[in-house]
Coordinates of C-alpha atoms in Angstrom, one line a residue:
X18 CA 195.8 133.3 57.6
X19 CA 196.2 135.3 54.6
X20 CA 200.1 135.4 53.7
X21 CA 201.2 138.8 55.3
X22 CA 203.8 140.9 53.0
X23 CA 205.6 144.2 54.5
X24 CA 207.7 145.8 52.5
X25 CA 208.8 149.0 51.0
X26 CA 208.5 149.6 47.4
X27 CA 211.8 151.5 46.8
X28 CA 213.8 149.0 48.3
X29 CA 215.1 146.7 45.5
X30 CA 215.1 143.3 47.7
X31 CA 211.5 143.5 48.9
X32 CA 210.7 144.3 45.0
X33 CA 212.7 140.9 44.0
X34 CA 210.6 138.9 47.1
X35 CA 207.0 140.4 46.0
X36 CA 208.2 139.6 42.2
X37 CA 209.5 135.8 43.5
X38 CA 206.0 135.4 44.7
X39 CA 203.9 136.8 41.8
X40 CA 205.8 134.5 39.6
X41 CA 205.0 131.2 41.4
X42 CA 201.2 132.2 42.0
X43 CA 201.8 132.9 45.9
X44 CA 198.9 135.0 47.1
X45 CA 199.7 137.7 49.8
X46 CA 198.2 140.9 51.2
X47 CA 200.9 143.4 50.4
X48 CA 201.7 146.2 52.9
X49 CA 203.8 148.8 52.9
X50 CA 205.9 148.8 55.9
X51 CA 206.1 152.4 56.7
X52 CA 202.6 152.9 56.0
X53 CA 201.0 150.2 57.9
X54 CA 203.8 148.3 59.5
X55 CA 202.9 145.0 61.9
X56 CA 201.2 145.6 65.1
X57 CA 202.2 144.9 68.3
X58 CA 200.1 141.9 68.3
X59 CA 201.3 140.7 64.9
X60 CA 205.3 141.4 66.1
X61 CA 204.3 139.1 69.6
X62 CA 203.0 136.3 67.6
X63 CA 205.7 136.0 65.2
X64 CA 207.9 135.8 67.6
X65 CA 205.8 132.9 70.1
X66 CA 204.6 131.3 66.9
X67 CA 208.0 131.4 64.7
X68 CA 210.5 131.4 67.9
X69 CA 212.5 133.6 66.2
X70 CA 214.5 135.8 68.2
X71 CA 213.3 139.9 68.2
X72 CA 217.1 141.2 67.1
X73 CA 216.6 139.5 63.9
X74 CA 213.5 141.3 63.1
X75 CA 215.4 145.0 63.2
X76 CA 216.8 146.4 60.3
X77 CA 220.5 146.3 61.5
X78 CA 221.9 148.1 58.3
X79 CA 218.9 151.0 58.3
X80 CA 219.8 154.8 59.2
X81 CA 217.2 154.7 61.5
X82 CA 218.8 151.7 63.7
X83 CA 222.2 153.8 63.5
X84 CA 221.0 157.2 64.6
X85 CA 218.9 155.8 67.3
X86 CA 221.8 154.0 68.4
X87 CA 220.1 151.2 68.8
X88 CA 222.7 148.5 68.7
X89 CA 224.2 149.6 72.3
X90 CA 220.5 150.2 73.6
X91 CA 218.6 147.0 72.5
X92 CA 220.7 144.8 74.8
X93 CA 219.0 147.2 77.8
X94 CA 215.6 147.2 76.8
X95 CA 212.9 144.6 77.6
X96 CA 211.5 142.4 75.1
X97 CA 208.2 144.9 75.5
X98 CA 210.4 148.4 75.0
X99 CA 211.8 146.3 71.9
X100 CA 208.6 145.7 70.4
X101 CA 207.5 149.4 71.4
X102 CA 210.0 150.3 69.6
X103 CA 210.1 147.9 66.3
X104 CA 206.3 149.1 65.9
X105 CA 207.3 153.1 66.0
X106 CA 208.8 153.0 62.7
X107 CA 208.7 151.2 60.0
X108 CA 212.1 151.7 58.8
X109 CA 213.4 150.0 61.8
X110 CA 211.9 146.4 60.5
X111 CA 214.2 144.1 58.7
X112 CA 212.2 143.9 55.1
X113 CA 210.6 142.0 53.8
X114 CA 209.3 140.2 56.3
X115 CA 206.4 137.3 54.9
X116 CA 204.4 135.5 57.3
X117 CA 201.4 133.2 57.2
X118 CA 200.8 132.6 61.4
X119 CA 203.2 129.4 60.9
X120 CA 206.1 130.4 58.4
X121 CA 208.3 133.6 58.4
X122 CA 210.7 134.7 56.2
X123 CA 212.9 138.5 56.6
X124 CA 214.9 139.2 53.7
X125 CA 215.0 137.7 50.7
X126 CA 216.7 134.6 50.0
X127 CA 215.6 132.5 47.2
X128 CA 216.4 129.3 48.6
X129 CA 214.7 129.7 51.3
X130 CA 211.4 131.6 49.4
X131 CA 211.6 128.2 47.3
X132 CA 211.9 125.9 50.6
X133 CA 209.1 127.7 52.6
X134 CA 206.3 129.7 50.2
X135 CA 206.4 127.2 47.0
X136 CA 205.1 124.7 49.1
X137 CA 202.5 127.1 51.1

């Protein structure tokens, strides 16, 4: 699988992870999360394939997750209503998330860029 990039282009972290991955020759398919955020069936297969838990793919610090009031709700809501959710907007997605079908990163950390896509 193609390396999957979402981001959005004003926000200054995904612009240092696309830049981190340009200057170490890491291919991706960029996409702009708000435009053509990760399906449902993308979103379900990051979380069986990366076991990462759904919380950590919502943008926690985002207005949207605030006025939605979203931290009291998501603890109510199935994992399905979650997704539902996640997929209505991109602004509610933690960014930038990169994902190959094996590897995922959200956020940039360049430890962890260095650790999982220099050696991808």
């Amino acid at each position: 699988m193609t390396i999957q990039f979402f981001g959005y282009p004003k926000c200054s972290t995904c612009r240092k992870a696309s830049k981190w991955l340009k200057d170490h020759q890491v291919e991706f398919e960029d996409n702009h999360i708000v435009e053509n955020p990760p399906s449902k069936e993308m979103i379900k297969e990051i979380l069986v394939n990366t076991n990462t838990d759904i919380k950590k793919l919502f943008n926690t610090s985002g207005t949207k997750y605030r006025e939605m009031k979203l931290k009291d709700k998501l603890p109510n809501m199935t994992e399905k209503e979650q997704i539902e959710t996640l997929v209505s907007d991109g602004m509610l997605i933690k960014r930038p998330i990169v994902y190959d079908g094996e590897h995922l990163t959200l956020g940039f950390k360049e430890e962890e860029f260095e650790h999982i896509w220099k050696s991808v």
